[in-house]
Tab-separated table of C-alpha atoms and ligand atoms in Angstrom:
chain	number	residue	atom	x	y	z
K	1	MET	CA	16.497	-73.504	-118.100
K	2	THR	CA	16.602	-77.819	-117.725
K	3	HIS	CA	17.091	-78.589	-114.254
K	4	LYS	CA	18.678	-81.039	-115.103
K	5	THR	CA	21.981	-81.952	-113.026
K	6	LEU	CA	25.298	-81.692	-115.351
K	7	PRO	CA	28.454	-83.882	-113.984
K	8	GLY	CA	30.597	-82.099	-112.785
K	9	ARG	CA	34.218	-80.770	-113.845
K	10	SER	CA	37.765	-80.561	-112.684
K	11	VAL	CA	39.669	-77.426	-113.110
K	12	LYS	CA	42.381	-78.665	-115.175
K	13	ALA	CA	39.861	-80.506	-117.547
K	14	SER	CA	39.609	-76.663	-118.744
K	15	ALA	CA	42.479	-74.236	-117.959
K	16	VAL	CA	45.187	-73.040	-120.353
K	17	GLU	CA	48.617	-72.917	-119.039
K	18	ASN	CA	50.765	-70.676	-119.955
K	19	GLN	CA	49.855	-69.682	-123.738
K	20	THR	CA	52.510	-67.250	-125.755
K	21	TYR	CA	51.742	-64.206	-127.028
K	22	LYS	CA	55.228	-62.367	-127.769
K	23	VAL	CA	55.635	-58.554	-128.174
K	24	PHE	CA	56.201	-56.796	-131.807
K	25	PRO	CA	56.570	-53.174	-132.006
K	26	ASN	CA	52.874	-52.879	-133.618
K	27	ASP	CA	52.017	-53.709	-130.090
K	28	LEU	CA	53.388	-50.793	-128.017
K	29	ASN	CA	51.490	-47.374	-127.511
K	30	SER	CA	53.511	-44.245	-128.029
K	31	MET	CA	55.283	-44.727	-124.549
K	32	GLY	CA	57.304	-48.063	-126.497
K	33	LYS	CA	54.429	-50.540	-123.553
K	34	VAL	CA	52.456	-52.324	-125.228
K	35	PHE	CA	48.686	-51.073	-125.153
K	36	GLY	CA	46.430	-52.524	-122.522
K	37	GLY	CA	43.647	-52.696	-124.799
K	38	LEU	CA	45.844	-55.720	-126.739
K	39	ILE	CA	46.212	-57.505	-123.347
K	40	MET	CA	42.649	-57.379	-121.850
K	41	SER	CA	41.473	-58.607	-125.497
K	42	ILE	CA	44.017	-61.907	-124.952
K	43	ILE	CA	42.615	-62.570	-121.406
K	44	ASP	CA	39.063	-62.311	-122.922
K	45	ARG	CA	39.949	-64.669	-125.124
K	46	THR	CA	41.763	-67.106	-123.476
K	47	ALA	CA	39.197	-66.965	-120.496
K	48	LEU	CA	36.233	-67.367	-123.205
K	49	VAL	CA	37.808	-70.936	-124.186
K	50	VAL	CA	38.706	-72.033	-120.576
K	51	ALA	CA	34.285	-71.382	-120.168
K	52	GLU	CA	33.660	-72.894	-123.604
K	53	ARG	CA	36.035	-75.699	-122.725
K	54	HIS	CA	33.943	-76.245	-119.056
K	55	SER	CA	30.506	-75.509	-119.802
K	56	GLY	CA	30.927	-77.388	-123.570
K	57	SER	CA	28.567	-74.297	-124.828
K	58	SER	CA	28.636	-71.112	-126.694
K	59	CYS	CA	29.211	-68.592	-123.728
K	60	VAL	CA	29.446	-64.731	-123.541
K	61	THR	CA	31.431	-62.298	-121.277
K	62	VAL	CA	29.022	-60.816	-118.507
K	63	SER	CA	31.531	-58.335	-116.638
K	64	VAL	CA	35.356	-58.048	-115.969
K	65	ASP	CA	36.391	-57.565	-112.298
K	66	SER	CA	38.575	-54.155	-112.326
K	67	ILE	CA	41.880	-54.430	-113.592
K	68	HIS	CA	45.027	-52.823	-112.720
K	69	PHE	CA	48.736	-53.257	-114.745
K	70	LEU	CA	51.077	-53.775	-112.152
K	71	ALA	CA	54.084	-53.006	-114.569
K	72	PRO	CA	54.581	-52.901	-118.171
K	73	ALA	CA	55.562	-55.080	-120.662
K	74	THR	CA	57.674	-53.773	-123.338
K	75	ARG	CA	59.693	-54.420	-127.040
K	76	GLY	CA	60.663	-57.795	-127.474
K	77	ASP	CA	58.985	-59.453	-123.801
K	78	THR	CA	56.836	-62.964	-123.742
K	79	LEU	CA	53.653	-62.187	-122.559
K	80	LEU	CA	52.050	-65.783	-120.706
K	81	PHE	CA	48.449	-65.913	-120.531
K	82	SER	CA	47.071	-68.478	-118.126
K	83	ALA	CA	43.426	-68.417	-117.163
K	84	SER	CA	40.747	-71.735	-115.502
K	85	VAL	CA	37.705	-71.746	-114.162
K	86	ASN	CA	37.324	-70.605	-110.436
K	87	ARG	CA	33.957	-71.461	-110.134
K	88	SER	CA	30.518	-71.928	-111.596
K	89	TRP	CA	27.250	-71.045	-110.079
K	90	THR	CA	23.553	-72.141	-112.600
K	91	SER	CA	24.795	-70.547	-115.886
K	92	SER	CA	27.860	-68.409	-115.161
K	93	MET	CA	30.957	-69.178	-114.590
K	94	GLU	CA	34.197	-67.724	-113.102
K	95	ILE	CA	37.080	-67.581	-114.682
K	96	GLY	CA	40.561	-66.359	-112.965
K	97	VAL	CA	43.587	-65.385	-115.528
K	98	ARG	CA	47.437	-64.432	-114.732
K	99	VAL	CA	49.813	-62.656	-117.120
K	100	THR	CA	53.305	-62.796	-116.588
K	101	ILE	CA	56.091	-61.633	-118.503
K	102	GLU	CA	59.006	-63.490	-119.448
K	103	ASN	CA	62.160	-62.376	-120.270
K	104	TYR	CA	63.859	-64.724	-123.125
K	105	ARG	CA	67.195	-64.186	-121.917
K	106	THR	CA	66.781	-65.663	-118.153
K	107	ARG	CA	63.843	-67.135	-118.833
K	108	GLU	CA	62.674	-65.270	-115.268
K	109	THR	CA	58.851	-64.023	-114.895
K	110	HIS	CA	57.512	-61.771	-113.422
K	111	HIS	CA	53.418	-61.165	-112.630
K	112	ILE	CA	51.935	-58.075	-114.516
K	113	LEU	CA	48.517	-58.983	-113.951
K	114	SER	CA	45.067	-61.335	-112.753
K	115	ALA	CA	41.567	-60.470	-113.544
K	116	TYR	CA	38.696	-61.847	-112.880
K	117	LEU	CA	36.160	-62.375	-115.675
K	118	THR	CA	32.536	-63.708	-115.676
K	119	PHE	CA	30.850	-66.070	-118.185
K	120	VAL	CA	26.860	-67.051	-119.431
K	121	ALA	CA	26.804	-70.471	-120.907
K	122	LEU	CA	24.211	-69.919	-123.993
K	123	ASP	CA	22.099	-73.013	-125.539
K	124	ASP	CA	21.528	-72.572	-129.326
K	125	ASN	CA	18.537	-70.227	-128.686
K	126	GLY	CA	20.866	-67.802	-127.247
K	127	LYS	CA	19.071	-67.842	-123.275
K	128	PRO	CA	21.316	-68.798	-120.301
K	129	THR	CA	21.960	-72.603	-119.991
K	130	ARG	CA	22.849	-74.762	-116.971
K	131	VAL	CA	26.665	-75.779	-116.682
K	132	PRO	CA	28.878	-78.206	-115.006
K	133	SER	CA	29.982	-77.659	-111.419
K	134	VAL	CA	33.764	-77.232	-111.249
K	135	ILE	CA	35.407	-79.771	-108.692
K	136	PRO	CA	38.101	-78.153	-106.984
K	137	GLU	CA	41.395	-81.149	-105.918
K	138	SER	CA	44.303	-78.897	-105.145
K	139	PHE	CA	44.693	-76.154	-102.563
K	140	ILE	CA	44.597	-73.490	-104.240
K	141	GLU	CA	42.128	-74.511	-106.373
K	142	LYS	CA	40.495	-75.151	-103.196
K	143	ARG	CA	40.788	-71.540	-101.931
K	144	ARG	CA	39.971	-69.825	-105.226
K	145	TYR	CA	36.767	-71.469	-105.085
K	146	ALA	CA	35.215	-70.543	-101.795
K	147	GLU	CA	36.563	-67.366	-102.687
K	148	ALA	CA	34.717	-66.617	-106.230
K	149	ASP	CA	31.498	-67.341	-104.128
K	150	GLU	CA	32.754	-63.909	-101.729
K	151	ARG	CA	33.752	-62.181	-105.016
K	152	ARG	CA	29.831	-63.616	-106.759
K	153	LYS	CA	28.269	-61.257	-103.704
K	154	LEU	CA	30.048	-58.158	-104.135
K	155	ARG	CA	29.279	-58.698	-107.987
K	156	ARG	CA	25.254	-59.269	-107.520
K	157	GLU	CA	25.383	-56.351	-104.894
K	158	GLU	CA	27.066	-54.102	-107.335
K	159	MET	CA	24.313	-55.288	-109.997
K	160	GLU	CA	21.410	-54.125	-107.605
K	161	LYS	CA	22.884	-50.862	-106.797
K	162	ARG	CA	23.106	-50.027	-110.371
K	163	ARG	CA	19.601	-51.494	-111.062
K	164	SER	CA	18.362	-48.929	-108.351
K	165	ASP	CA	20.374	-46.024	-109.375
K	166	ARG	CA	18.991	-46.604	-112.782
K	167	GLU	CA	15.426	-46.529	-112.063
K	168	GLN	CA	15.896	-43.361	-110.256
K	169	ASN	CA	17.575	-42.078	-112.625
Q	201	COA	C1	24.142	-62.838	-120.628
Q	201	COA	C2	22.869	-62.320	-120.526
Q	201	COA	C3	22.278	-63.609	-121.474
Q	201	COA	C4	22.387	-62.819	-119.353
Q	201	COA	O1	20.753	-62.765	-119.471
Q	201	COA	P1	20.275	-62.213	-118.125
Q	201	COA	O2	18.621	-61.754	-118.424
Q	201	COA	O3	20.708	-61.071	-117.333
Q	201	COA	O4	20.151	-63.486	-117.453
Q	201	COA	P2	19.837	-63.958	-115.820
Q	201	COA	O5	19.360	-62.849	-115.324
Q	201	COA	O6	18.869	-65.321	-115.498
Q	201	COA	O7	21.140	-64.239	-115.730
Q	201	COA	C5	22.146	-64.817	-116.247
Q	201	COA	C6	23.782	-65.610	-115.481
Q	201	COA	O8	24.030	-64.098	-115.639
Q	201	COA	C7	24.688	-63.642	-114.139
Q	201	COA	N1	25.033	-62.615	-114.479
Q	201	COA	C8	24.117	-61.393	-115.206
Q	201	COA	N2	25.076	-60.355	-115.079
Q	201	COA	C9	25.829	-60.530	-114.516
Q	201	COA	C10	26.545	-59.446	-114.064
Q	201	COA	N3	26.932	-58.143	-114.779
Q	201	COA	N4	27.920	-60.352	-114.021
Q	201	COA	C11	28.049	-60.704	-113.626
Q	201	COA	N5	27.301	-62.360	-113.036
Q	201	COA	C12	25.977	-61.986	-114.077
Q	201	COA	C13	23.306	-63.954	-113.164
Q	201	COA	O9	23.999	-63.861	-112.061
Q	201	COA	C14	23.445	-65.502	-113.716
Q	201	COA	O10	24.259	-66.568	-113.368
Q	201	COA	P3	23.650	-67.912	-112.499
Q	201	COA	O11	22.638	-68.206	-113.788
Q	201	COA	O12	24.823	-68.418	-112.392
Q	201	COA	O13	22.630	-67.761	-111.431
Q	201	COA	C15	23.145	-61.497	-120.872
Q	201	COA	O14	23.174	-60.383	-119.724
Q	201	COA	C16	23.667	-60.522	-122.203
Q	201	COA	O15	23.349	-61.032	-122.979
Q	201	COA	N6	24.289	-59.675	-121.987
Q	201	COA	C17	25.291	-59.856	-122.604
Q	201	COA	C18	26.245	-60.107	-123.259
Q	201	COA	C19	27.556	-59.961	-124.490
Q	201	COA	O16	27.450	-59.469	-125.307
Q	201	COA	N7	28.778	-59.977	-124.118
Q	201	COA	C20	29.747	-59.296	-124.993
Q	201	COA	C21	29.837	-57.967	-125.112
Q	201	COA	S1	30.425	-57.509	-126.303
């Protein structure tokens, strides 16, 4: 991996704001609610767009932190996906995604889930490559930037634990 430091990039430069997905009947499960796997797939794609914009490289998903569906989406709802980079390290980046439902009659929105995904940027040989740092500007971006490092520590601890469990079994 090159040791060259890349210029930092703002959060805004790669963010996706309120990308819409209109729910149709073929998106529903047998209970008439949107199939969770559909939402997870759109989350992954939306976050990938942010990771590739931020890094300027091809990226792969390496981990998704736990996902909790707080409320169901149903027929006729409009789903809104927003995603932005919280922080980057050497070759990896944490992208936060927020999903809300919009009621088209009242235009009211409510939050149904948030997720944190980690992507790694790859070079042309498929090896991890250096990514630009993130320049947090607003209060909320600075908070997310600080919290992302805490989450990375927890992920690394979990990865270590899994590795040692595998070695013991
Ligand atoms: C991404 C991949 C190339 C990284 O390879 P690797 O040998 O683990 O590389 P490294 O150990 O050098 O780690 C590279 C970075 O990934 C991060 N990383 C690796 N595994 C991780 C995990 N489970 N969660 C979060 N970050 C992870 C490391 O912390 C490191 O970050 P940094 O460079 O910012 O410090 C490899 O794990 C891979 O190909 N995974 C499969 C990805 C994929 O196919 N995704 C689609 C799923 S279908």
